[in-house]
Amino acid sequence: MNKRIWLSLAQMGGEEQRFIKEAFDTNWVVPLGPNVNGFEQDLKHYHALNKQEVVALSAGTAALHLGLIMLGVERDDEVICQSFTFSASANPITYQGAKPVFVDSEPDTWNMDPALLREAIEDRIQKTGRKPKAIIPVHLYGMPAKMDEIIAIAQEYEIPILEDAAEAIGSEYKGKKCGTLGVYGALSFNGNKMITTSGGGALICPNREAADRVTFYATQAREQAPHYQHEKIGYNYRLSNICAGIGRGQMQVLDEHIARRRTIHSLYSQGLGSISGIEVQQNPSTQFNSNFWLTTILIDPKQTGFDREQLRLRLEEGNIESRPLWKPMHLQPVFASCPYYGGSVSEELFERGLCLPSGSALSDDDIARVIEVIKSFTR
């Protein structure tokens, strides 16, 4: 049987071991140390931050959770969240005892629809007498959301934005890095992301004071005292110095990984472009510059003669991993009672969409094999 082609595996650059060895040699194996500091500075430099600061954390979910805490989200508040996303975008809202309010996508970027965002805000104010406490747009699969429109609405109603850029490190909207456009921005370094720290994440904060407060909450909210003094509920969310060492090595190859994913997207676009009924998602305009973390396609069964699930199973027969697009949060049983604003855009994307193997370690021959299996299904 042909070798397994995975959806998105991590790829080491070679320097990770040096930073890890340094951590062991100097006995810095705890959730602080030179690698943590260095990784935060690497991320700050990469995102061209000035006053904004970065705090390295144990996961992208932790970053979202702490971002909500910093924005003052509390029990019985409402937070507007993109419905078409992974559950980690919405779960932290419930950690705070707050309630997600889900908004459908627009068809260009597949991200939060600004018109529906406005509708949701106005309707929640009318129904509850209070405006939502925060807005979480997601840059899905690396594609930037329509941030100018989302930001304008957020500013009009004075509601802060917490960007979920977990899949979008290196993606740009109008020349600005995703994750730097909201009040806070969450990044992820999970094993399947553009770069990895095995697990891990980071929160981009508006200033040093905010970053220090995030660090405080991430280290069990220990007050300044010779004994253990706690006046707030804290969390064990800091990134270990060893994992940060992996991140420092990965930062050295981040641009290469992004370039390779974009090349893979181009190969798919060229190879599948002539197939009637298969559409490869593209940047809507030059304002959007996706990292194409995953190349995604939409399938029209009326034209292809097969649907998304049939193609996924055919690829699996060829020992190729693929995956349906995210099932929208408003369709998930755990969020069945949450308000939802929109139509069927995200539902149709889920029914028709498939993620193709896109890892930066994949060869041109690997991509050609995926394309050939898809083409063979259309004959």
mmCIF file of C-alpha atoms in Angstrom:
data_model
loop_
_atom_site.group_PDB
_atom_site.id
_atom_site.type_symbol
_atom_site.label_atom_id
_atom_site.label_comp_id
_atom_site.label_asym_id
_atom_site.label_seq_id
_atom_site.Cartn_x
_atom_site.Cartn_y
_atom_site.Cartn_z
ATOM 1 C CA MET A 1 0.000 0.000 0.000
ATOM 2 C CA ASN A 2 1.104 3.566 -0.657
ATOM 3 C CA LYS A 3 2.478 5.480 2.298
ATOM 4 C CA ARG A 4 -0.010 7.402 4.403
ATOM 5 C CA ILE A 5 -0.516 11.037 3.417
ATOM 6 C CA TRP A 6 -1.585 12.925 6.524
ATOM 7 C CA LEU A 7 -3.654 16.087 6.643
ATOM 8 C CA SER A 8 -1.215 18.338 8.484
ATOM 9 C CA LEU A 9 1.760 16.972 10.395
ATOM 10 C CA ALA A 10 4.368 19.034 12.210
ATOM 11 C CA GLN A 11 7.712 19.574 10.497
ATOM 12 C CA MET A 12 10.877 20.285 12.438
ATOM 13 C CA GLY A 13 13.423 22.738 11.106
ATOM 14 C CA GLY A 14 16.545 21.339 12.768
ATOM 15 C CA GLU A 15 17.306 23.971 15.401
ATOM 16 C CA GLU A 16 14.652 22.872 17.903
ATOM 17 C CA GLN A 17 17.010 20.355 19.541
ATOM 18 C CA ARG A 18 19.570 23.057 20.257
ATOM 19 C CA PHE A 19 17.114 25.151 22.258
ATOM 20 C CA ILE A 20 15.735 22.069 24.043
ATOM 21 C CA LYS A 21 19.243 20.889 24.954
ATOM 22 C CA GLU A 22 20.031 24.334 26.304
ATOM 23 C CA ALA A 23 16.966 24.122 28.544
ATOM 24 C CA PHE A 24 18.094 20.766 29.926
ATOM 25 C CA ASP A 25 21.726 21.797 30.259
ATOM 26 C CA THR A 26 20.776 24.874 32.287
ATOM 27 C CA ASN A 27 18.008 23.088 34.225
ATOM 28 C CA TRP A 28 15.328 25.460 32.887
ATOM 29 C CA VAL A 29 12.570 22.854 32.511
ATOM 30 C CA VAL A 30 9.757 24.831 34.183
ATOM 31 C CA PRO A 31 7.059 27.154 32.768
ATOM 32 C CA LEU A 32 9.416 30.107 32.595
ATOM 33 C CA GLY A 33 12.949 30.723 31.430
ATOM 34 C CA PRO A 34 15.101 32.017 28.560
ATOM 35 C CA ASN A 35 13.266 30.091 25.850
ATOM 36 C CA VAL A 36 9.878 31.423 26.976
ATOM 37 C CA ASN A 37 11.201 34.978 26.974
ATOM 38 C CA GLY A 38 12.960 34.439 23.665
ATOM 39 C CA PHE A 39 9.905 32.888 22.023
ATOM 40 C CA GLU A 40 7.735 35.811 23.112
ATOM 41 C CA GLN A 41 10.260 38.243 21.647
ATOM 42 C CA ASP A 42 10.453 36.222 18.413
ATOM 43 C CA LEU A 43 6.676 36.409 18.070
ATOM 44 C CA LYS A 44 6.658 40.122 18.861
ATOM 45 C CA HIS A 45 9.298 40.778 16.218
ATOM 46 C CA TYR A 46 7.550 38.604 13.628
ATOM 47 C CA HIS A 47 4.264 40.450 14.091
ATOM 48 C CA ALA A 48 6.040 43.835 13.962
ATOM 49 C CA LEU A 49 4.541 44.883 17.275
ATOM 50 C CA ASN A 50 5.273 48.239 18.855
ATOM 51 C CA LYS A 51 3.295 48.754 22.064
ATOM 52 C CA GLN A 52 1.621 45.357 21.812
ATOM 53 C CA GLU A 53 3.182 42.476 23.746
ATOM 54 C CA VAL A 54 2.991 38.667 23.540
ATOM 55 C CA VAL A 55 2.481 36.139 26.328
ATOM 56 C CA ALA A 56 3.337 32.503 25.539
ATOM 57 C CA LEU A 57 0.771 30.059 26.925
ATOM 58 C CA SER A 58 -0.027 26.357 27.112
ATOM 59 C CA ALA A 59 -2.649 26.404 24.337
ATOM 60 C CA GLY A 60 -4.582 28.627 21.964
ATOM 61 C CA THR A 61 -7.665 27.810 24.053
ATOM 62 C CA ALA A 62 -5.889 29.220 27.112
ATOM 63 C CA ALA A 63 -5.148 32.372 25.129
ATOM 64 C CA LEU A 64 -8.818 32.814 24.236
ATOM 65 C CA HIS A 65 -9.876 32.160 27.826
ATOM 66 C CA LEU A 66 -7.462 34.713 29.262
ATOM 67 C CA GLY A 67 -8.445 37.198 26.557
ATOM 68 C CA LEU A 68 -12.057 36.940 27.702
ATOM 69 C CA ILE A 69 -11.011 37.406 31.332
ATOM 70 C CA MET A 70 -9.057 40.518 30.396
ATOM 71 C CA LEU A 71 -12.107 41.877 28.570
ATOM 72 C CA GLY A 72 -14.170 41.465 31.727
ATOM 73 C CA VAL A 73 -16.440 38.661 30.518
ATOM 74 C CA GLU A 74 -18.338 37.237 33.477
ATOM 75 C CA ARG A 75 -21.239 34.948 34.327
ATOM 76 C CA ASP A 76 -24.448 35.639 32.369
ATOM 77 C CA ASP A 77 -22.683 37.898 29.865
ATOM 78 C CA GLU A 78 -23.069 37.186 26.150
ATOM 79 C CA VAL A 79 -20.189 36.920 23.695
ATOM 80 C CA ILE A 80 -20.671 36.913 19.927
ATOM 81 C CA CYS A 81 -18.735 34.121 18.259
ATOM 82 C CA GLN A 82 -18.387 32.902 14.711
ATOM 83 C CA SER A 83 -20.425 29.717 14.313
ATOM 84 C CA PHE A 84 -18.286 28.183 11.572
ATOM 85 C CA THR A 85 -15.215 27.277 13.616
ATOM 86 C CA PHE A 86 -13.673 24.696 15.935
ATOM 87 C CA SER A 87 -15.251 24.331 19.380
ATOM 88 C CA ALA A 88 -12.169 25.854 21.048
ATOM 89 C CA SER A 89 -13.356 29.263 19.809
ATOM 90 C CA ALA A 90 -16.561 28.963 21.832
ATOM 91 C CA ASN A 91 -15.695 26.744 24.793
ATOM 92 C CA PRO A 92 -13.799 29.448 26.745
ATOM 93 C CA ILE A 93 -16.935 31.599 26.728
ATOM 94 C CA THR A 94 -18.657 28.931 28.804
ATOM 95 C CA TYR A 95 -15.657 28.662 31.146
ATOM 96 C CA GLN A 96 -16.608 32.160 32.304
ATOM 97 C CA GLY A 97 -20.251 31.219 32.799
ATOM 98 C CA ALA A 98 -21.128 33.398 29.814
ATOM 99 C CA LYS A 99 -23.260 32.436 26.819
ATOM 100 C CA PRO A 100 -22.138 32.242 23.176
ATOM 101 C CA VAL A 101 -24.208 34.020 20.554
ATOM 102 C CA PHE A 102 -23.398 32.497 17.173
ATOM 103 C CA VAL A 103 -23.211 34.347 13.869
ATOM 104 C CA ASP A 104 -23.186 32.797 10.404
ATOM 105 C CA SER A 105 -20.487 33.250 7.757
ATOM 106 C CA GLU A 106 -20.365 35.230 4.534
ATOM 107 C CA PRO A 107 -19.477 33.239 1.392
ATOM 108 C CA ASP A 108 -16.296 35.090 0.400
ATOM 109 C CA THR A 109 -13.970 34.291 3.315
ATOM 110 C CA TRP A 110 -16.279 31.830 5.125
ATOM 111 C CA ASN A 111 -15.827 33.977 8.234
ATOM 112 C CA MET A 112 -18.139 36.130 10.375
ATOM 113 C CA ASP A 113 -20.685 38.016 8.287
ATOM 114 C CA PRO A 114 -20.514 41.719 9.260
ATOM 115 C CA ALA A 115 -24.172 42.347 8.381
ATOM 116 C CA LEU A 116 -25.278 39.487 10.610
ATOM 117 C CA LEU A 117 -22.931 40.697 13.340
ATOM 118 C CA ARG A 118 -24.782 44.015 13.404
ATOM 119 C CA GLU A 119 -28.134 42.212 13.398
ATOM 120 C CA ALA A 120 -27.053 40.038 16.321
ATOM 121 C CA ILE A 121 -25.835 42.999 18.392
ATOM 122 C CA GLU A 122 -29.012 45.006 17.846
ATOM 123 C CA ASP A 123 -31.275 42.057 18.559
ATOM 124 C CA ARG A 124 -29.408 41.085 21.749
ATOM 125 C CA ILE A 125 -29.681 44.662 23.015
ATOM 126 C CA GLN A 126 -33.402 44.640 22.266
ATOM 127 C CA LYS A 127 -33.973 41.247 23.876
ATOM 128 C CA THR A 128 -31.704 41.513 26.925
ATOM 129 C CA GLY A 129 -31.244 45.225 27.470
ATOM 130 C CA ARG A 130 -27.471 44.716 27.336
ATOM 131 C CA LYS A 131 -24.973 44.627 24.526
ATOM 132 C CA PRO A 132 -22.666 41.595 24.143
ATOM 133 C CA LYS A 133 -19.438 41.839 26.120
ATOM 134 C CA ALA A 134 -17.021 40.795 23.312
ATOM 135 C CA ILE A 135 -16.797 39.635 19.690
ATOM 136 C CA ILE A 136 -14.730 36.640 18.535
ATOM 137 C CA PRO A 137 -14.144 36.573 14.772
ATOM 138 C CA VAL A 138 -12.077 33.632 13.474
ATOM 139 C CA HIS A 139 -9.601 33.611 10.581
ATOM 140 C CA LEU A 140 -10.677 30.166 9.448
ATOM 141 C CA TYR A 141 -8.135 27.866 7.762
ATOM 142 C CA GLY A 142 -5.842 30.890 7.610
ATOM 143 C CA MET A 143 -8.226 33.105 5.624
ATOM 144 C CA PRO A 144 -8.537 36.594 7.139
ATOM 145 C CA ALA A 145 -12.012 37.772 8.074
ATOM 146 C CA LYS A 146 -13.423 41.045 6.750
ATOM 147 C CA MET A 147 -11.866 42.930 9.615
ATOM 148 C CA ASP A 148 -12.471 46.532 8.490
ATOM 149 C CA GLU A 149 -16.219 45.975 8.520
ATOM 150 C CA ILE A 150 -16.164 43.935 11.733
ATOM 151 C CA ILE A 151 -13.975 46.494 13.510
ATOM 152 C CA ALA A 152 -16.195 49.398 12.380
ATOM 153 C CA ILE A 153 -19.285 47.713 13.851
ATOM 154 C CA ALA A 154 -17.442 46.797 17.052
ATOM 155 C CA GLN A 155 -16.288 50.388 17.492
ATOM 156 C CA GLU A 156 -19.770 51.745 16.799
ATOM 157 C CA TYR A 157 -21.201 49.679 19.649
ATOM 158 C CA GLU A 158 -18.032 49.893 21.777
ATOM 159 C CA ILE A 159 -17.594 46.124 21.989
ATOM 160 C CA PRO A 160 -13.998 44.819 22.099
ATOM 161 C CA ILE A 161 -12.700 42.241 19.622
ATOM 162 C CA LEU A 162 -10.792 39.103 20.586
ATOM 163 C CA GLU A 163 -9.311 37.702 17.366
ATOM 164 C CA ASP A 164 -9.058 33.952 17.009
ATOM 165 C CA ALA A 165 -5.980 33.707 14.784
ATOM 166 C CA ALA A 166 -5.185 30.138 15.875
ATOM 167 C CA GLU A 167 -5.026 28.960 12.259
ATOM 168 C CA ALA A 168 -3.711 32.181 10.784
ATOM 169 C CA ILE A 169 -0.179 32.941 11.941
ATOM 170 C CA GLY A 170 1.459 34.711 9.006
ATOM 171 C CA SER A 171 -1.832 35.521 7.273
ATOM 172 C CA GLU A 172 -2.343 39.185 6.460
ATOM 173 C CA TYR A 173 -5.282 41.510 6.024
ATOM 174 C CA LYS A 174 -4.392 44.695 4.157
ATOM 175 C CA GLY A 175 -0.734 44.093 4.987
ATOM 176 C CA LYS A 176 -1.293 43.616 8.730
ATOM 177 C CA LYS A 177 -0.715 40.301 10.461
ATOM 178 C CA CYS A 178 -3.801 38.493 11.709
ATOM 179 C CA GLY A 179 -3.957 38.503 15.496
ATOM 180 C CA THR A 180 -2.848 42.148 15.721
ATOM 181 C CA LEU A 181 -6.108 43.766 14.605
ATOM 182 C CA GLY A 182 -8.302 43.301 17.690
ATOM 183 C CA VAL A 183 -7.819 44.345 21.298
ATOM 184 C CA TYR A 184 -6.415 40.847 21.899
ATOM 185 C CA GLY A 185 -5.362 38.126 19.479
ATOM 186 C CA ALA A 186 -4.991 34.394 20.134
ATOM 187 C CA LEU A 187 -2.449 32.157 18.381
ATOM 188 C CA SER A 188 -2.085 28.364 18.455
ATOM 189 C CA PHE A 189 0.956 26.125 18.134
ATOM 190 C CA ASN A 190 -0.822 22.798 18.298
ATOM 191 C CA GLY A 191 0.837 19.891 16.513
ATOM 192 C CA ASN A 192 -1.110 20.386 13.297
ATOM 193 C CA LYS A 193 -0.638 24.148 12.990
ATOM 194 C CA MET A 194 1.754 26.157 10.810
ATOM 195 C CA ILE A 195 4.435 25.867 13.485
ATOM 196 C CA THR A 196 4.246 23.902 16.707
ATOM 197 C CA THR A 197 5.488 23.791 20.266
ATOM 198 C CA SER A 198 3.868 20.315 20.483
ATOM 199 C CA GLY A 199 1.025 22.066 22.266
ATOM 200 C CA GLY A 200 0.963 25.741 23.057
ATOM 201 C CA GLY A 201 -0.404 29.129 22.176
ATOM 202 C CA ALA A 202 0.079 32.833 22.730
ATOM 203 C CA LEU A 203 -1.979 35.927 23.423
ATOM 204 C CA ILE A 204 -1.148 39.209 21.711
ATOM 205 C CA CYS A 205 -1.927 41.956 24.240
ATOM 206 C CA PRO A 206 -2.434 45.703 23.752
ATOM 207 C CA ASN A 207 0.415 46.789 26.046
ATOM 208 C CA ARG A 208 2.894 45.682 28.716
ATOM 209 C CA GLU A 209 0.454 46.291 31.575
ATOM 210 C CA ALA A 210 -2.091 43.948 29.987
ATOM 211 C CA ALA A 211 0.586 41.339 29.232
ATOM 212 C CA ASP A 212 1.736 41.395 32.845
ATOM 213 C CA ARG A 213 -1.851 40.875 33.997
ATOM 214 C CA VAL A 214 -2.298 37.968 31.582
ATOM 215 C CA THR A 215 0.900 36.414 32.938
ATOM 216 C CA PHE A 216 -0.455 36.892 36.459
ATOM 217 C CA TYR A 217 -3.652 34.973 35.655
ATOM 218 C CA ALA A 218 -1.678 32.324 33.753
ATOM 219 C CA THR A 219 0.512 31.573 36.788
ATOM 220 C CA GLN A 220 -2.264 30.847 39.317
ATOM 221 C CA ALA A 221 -2.861 34.546 40.099
ATOM 222 C CA ARG A 222 -0.212 34.631 42.780
ATOM 223 C CA GLU A 223 0.033 38.051 44.398
ATOM 224 C CA GLN A 224 3.296 39.783 45.226
ATOM 225 C CA ALA A 225 4.055 38.426 48.679
ATOM 226 C CA PRO A 226 6.719 36.222 50.349
ATOM 227 C CA HIS A 227 3.994 33.621 50.955
ATOM 228 C CA TYR A 228 1.370 32.260 48.565
ATOM 229 C CA GLN A 229 -1.318 34.936 48.470
ATOM 230 C CA HIS A 230 -4.324 34.610 46.135
ATOM 231 C CA GLU A 231 -7.047 37.220 45.671
ATOM 232 C CA LYS A 232 -8.198 36.156 42.197
ATOM 233 C CA ILE A 233 -8.854 32.779 40.579
ATOM 234 C CA GLY A 234 -5.841 31.838 38.498
ATOM 235 C CA TYR A 235 -4.867 29.185 35.968
ATOM 236 C CA ASN A 236 -1.895 26.995 35.132
ATOM 237 C CA TYR A 237 -1.568 28.269 31.571
ATOM 238 C CA ARG A 238 2.102 29.136 31.119
ATOM 239 C CA LEU A 239 4.180 27.481 28.393
ATOM 240 C CA SER A 240 7.095 25.330 29.517
ATOM 241 C CA ASN A 241 10.643 26.412 28.707
ATOM 242 C CA ILE A 242 11.184 23.130 26.842
ATOM 243 C CA CYS A 243 8.150 23.597 24.597
ATOM 244 C CA ALA A 244 9.133 27.226 24.054
ATOM 245 C CA GLY A 245 12.493 25.908 22.841
ATOM 246 C CA ILE A 246 10.681 23.973 20.129
ATOM 247 C CA GLY A 247 8.868 27.185 19.258
ATOM 248 C CA ARG A 248 12.100 29.159 18.947
ATOM 249 C CA GLY A 249 13.426 26.610 16.486
ATOM 250 C CA GLN A 250 10.146 26.634 14.582
ATOM 251 C CA MET A 251 10.190 30.425 14.258
ATOM 252 C CA GLN A 252 13.341 30.095 12.181
ATOM 253 C CA VAL A 253 11.425 28.149 9.518
ATOM 254 C CA LEU A 254 8.003 29.817 9.818
ATOM 255 C CA ASP A 255 8.341 31.771 6.577
ATOM 256 C CA GLU A 256 9.430 28.604 4.773
ATOM 257 C CA HIS A 257 6.445 26.691 6.118
ATOM 258 C CA ILE A 258 4.051 29.427 5.021
ATOM 259 C CA ALA A 259 5.629 29.599 1.562
ATOM 260 C CA ARG A 260 5.340 25.828 1.193
ATOM 261 C CA ARG A 261 1.656 25.788 2.209
ATOM 262 C CA ARG A 262 0.936 28.513 -0.302
ATOM 263 C CA THR A 263 2.762 26.522 -2.974
ATOM 264 C CA ILE A 264 0.719 23.450 -2.095
ATOM 265 C CA HIS A 265 -2.438 25.536 -2.446
ATOM 266 C CA SER A 266 -1.270 26.646 -5.891
ATOM 267 C CA LEU A 267 -0.628 23.033 -6.913
ATOM 268 C CA TYR A 268 -4.142 22.068 -5.890
ATOM 269 C CA SER A 269 -5.609 25.118 -7.641
ATOM 270 C CA GLN A 270 -3.836 24.204 -10.868
ATOM 271 C CA GLY A 271 -4.507 20.482 -10.619
ATOM 272 C CA LEU A 272 -8.188 20.706 -9.695
ATOM 273 C CA GLY A 273 -9.127 23.906 -11.506
ATOM 274 C CA SER A 274 -10.450 22.168 -14.593
ATOM 275 C CA ILE A 275 -12.759 19.779 -12.716
ATOM 276 C CA SER A 276 -16.387 20.821 -12.982
ATOM 277 C CA GLY A 277 -18.057 20.922 -9.572
ATOM 278 C CA ILE A 278 -14.886 21.270 -7.471
ATOM 279 C CA GLU A 279 -13.942 24.729 -6.207
ATOM 280 C CA VAL A 280 -10.694 25.491 -4.370
ATOM 281 C CA GLN A 281 -11.103 28.354 -1.893
ATOM 282 C CA GLN A 282 -9.101 31.430 -2.902
ATOM 283 C CA ASN A 283 -8.232 34.836 -1.478
ATOM 284 C CA PRO A 284 -11.247 37.041 -2.333
ATOM 285 C CA SER A 285 -8.982 39.951 -3.343
ATOM 286 C CA THR A 286 -5.472 41.319 -2.886
ATOM 287 C CA GLN A 287 -6.544 42.673 0.521
ATOM 288 C CA PHE A 288 -6.515 39.090 1.804
ATOM 289 C CA ASN A 289 -3.338 37.017 2.041
ATOM 290 C CA SER A 290 -4.100 33.648 3.599
ATOM 291 C CA ASN A 291 -1.328 31.391 4.835
ATOM 292 C CA PHE A 292 -3.469 28.541 3.425
ATOM 293 C CA TRP A 293 -2.855 26.493 6.538
ATOM 294 C CA LEU A 294 -5.217 23.997 4.958
ATOM 295 C CA THR A 295 -6.294 23.955 1.331
ATOM 296 C CA THR A 296 -10.066 23.498 1.263
ATOM 297 C CA ILE A 297 -12.470 22.608 -1.529
ATOM 298 C CA LEU A 298 -16.207 22.738 -2.097
ATOM 299 C CA ILE A 299 -17.943 19.953 -3.996
ATOM 300 C CA ASP A 300 -21.135 20.317 -6.011
ATOM 301 C CA PRO A 301 -22.545 16.774 -6.223
ATOM 302 C CA LYS A 302 -24.898 17.752 -9.050
ATOM 303 C CA GLN A 303 -21.851 18.357 -11.237
ATOM 304 C CA THR A 304 -19.373 15.812 -9.870
ATOM 305 C CA GLY A 305 -21.724 12.906 -9.297
ATOM 306 C CA PHE A 306 -20.321 12.398 -5.779
ATOM 307 C CA ASP A 307 -20.536 14.291 -2.527
ATOM 308 C CA ARG A 308 -18.013 15.358 0.064
ATOM 309 C CA GLU A 309 -18.259 12.210 2.138
ATOM 310 C CA GLN A 310 -17.927 9.905 -0.865
ATOM 311 C CA LEU A 311 -14.756 11.729 -1.887
ATOM 312 C CA ARG A 312 -13.382 11.568 1.649
ATOM 313 C CA LEU A 313 -13.896 7.808 1.687
ATOM 314 C CA ARG A 314 -12.305 7.431 -1.756
ATOM 315 C CA LEU A 315 -9.245 9.331 -0.532
ATOM 316 C CA GLU A 316 -9.144 7.136 2.574
ATOM 317 C CA GLU A 317 -9.116 4.067 0.336
ATOM 318 C CA GLY A 318 -5.973 5.547 -1.189
ATOM 319 C CA ASN A 319 -4.459 5.955 2.315
ATOM 320 C CA ILE A 320 -4.929 9.721 2.192
ATOM 321 C CA GLU A 321 -6.307 11.635 5.159
ATOM 322 C CA SER A 322 -8.834 14.395 4.500
ATOM 323 C CA ARG A 323 -11.433 15.952 6.757
ATOM 324 C CA PRO A 324 -14.833 17.655 6.466
ATOM 325 C CA LEU A 325 -14.932 21.368 7.164
ATOM 326 C CA TRP A 326 -15.871 22.365 10.699
ATOM 327 C CA LYS A 327 -19.405 21.519 11.763
ATOM 328 C CA PRO A 328 -20.932 24.877 12.773
ATOM 329 C CA MET A 329 -21.280 25.500 16.479
ATOM 330 C CA HIS A 330 -24.991 26.249 16.263
ATOM 331 C CA LEU A 331 -25.483 22.660 15.046
ATOM 332 C CA GLN A 332 -23.528 21.144 17.926
ATOM 333 C CA PRO A 333 -25.692 19.527 20.630
ATOM 334 C CA VAL A 334 -23.695 21.164 23.421
ATOM 335 C CA PHE A 335 -24.642 24.632 22.109
ATOM 336 C CA ALA A 336 -28.210 23.840 21.036
ATOM 337 C CA SER A 337 -29.716 26.423 23.397
ATOM 338 C CA CYS A 338 -27.523 29.318 22.223
ATOM 339 C CA PRO A 339 -28.870 32.110 19.990
ATOM 340 C CA TYR A 340 -27.922 31.953 16.308
ATOM 341 C CA TYR A 341 -28.092 34.655 13.650
ATOM 342 C CA GLY A 342 -27.853 33.788 10.001
ATOM 343 C CA GLY A 343 -28.993 31.520 7.242
ATOM 344 C CA SER A 344 -27.426 28.382 5.845
ATOM 345 C CA VAL A 345 -24.018 29.515 4.566
ATOM 346 C CA SER A 346 -21.970 27.681 7.198
ATOM 347 C CA GLU A 347 -24.272 24.661 7.037
ATOM 348 C CA GLU A 348 -23.772 24.378 3.287
ATOM 349 C CA LEU A 349 -20.019 24.787 3.663
ATOM 350 C CA PHE A 350 -19.993 21.939 6.168
ATOM 351 C CA GLU A 351 -22.064 19.717 3.886
ATOM 352 C CA ARG A 352 -19.988 20.440 0.779
ATOM 353 C CA GLY A 353 -16.483 21.159 2.049
ATOM 354 C CA LEU A 354 -13.352 19.066 2.494
ATOM 355 C CA CYS A 355 -9.869 19.845 3.839
ATOM 356 C CA LEU A 356 -7.065 18.362 1.739
ATOM 357 C CA PRO A 357 -3.587 17.287 2.933
ATOM 358 C CA SER A 358 -1.561 20.492 3.264
ATOM 359 C CA GLY A 359 1.372 19.855 5.616
ATOM 360 C CA SER A 360 4.559 21.695 4.719
ATOM 361 C CA ALA A 361 6.527 18.419 4.684
ATOM 362 C CA LEU A 362 4.424 17.009 1.828
ATOM 363 C CA SER A 363 6.211 16.684 -1.505
ATOM 364 C CA ASP A 364 4.955 17.699 -4.931
ATOM 365 C CA ASP A 365 4.540 13.994 -5.652
ATOM 366 C CA ASP A 366 2.321 13.630 -2.571
ATOM 367 C CA ILE A 367 0.077 16.443 -3.787
ATOM 368 C CA ALA A 368 0.015 14.978 -7.287
ATOM 369 C CA ARG A 369 -1.149 11.681 -5.807
ATOM 370 C CA VAL A 370 -4.027 13.380 -3.992
ATOM 371 C CA ILE A 371 -5.014 15.196 -7.175
ATOM 372 C CA GLU A 372 -4.890 11.986 -9.199
ATOM 373 C CA VAL A 373 -7.194 10.157 -6.767
ATOM 374 C CA ILE A 374 -9.687 13.017 -7.005
ATOM 375 C CA LYS A 375 -9.464 13.119 -10.789
ATOM 376 C CA SER A 376 -9.916 9.360 -11.009
ATOM 377 C CA PHE A 377 -13.168 9.686 -9.107
ATOM 378 C CA THR A 378 -14.511 12.115 -11.718
ATOM 379 C CA ARG A 379 -13.867 9.831 -14.691
#
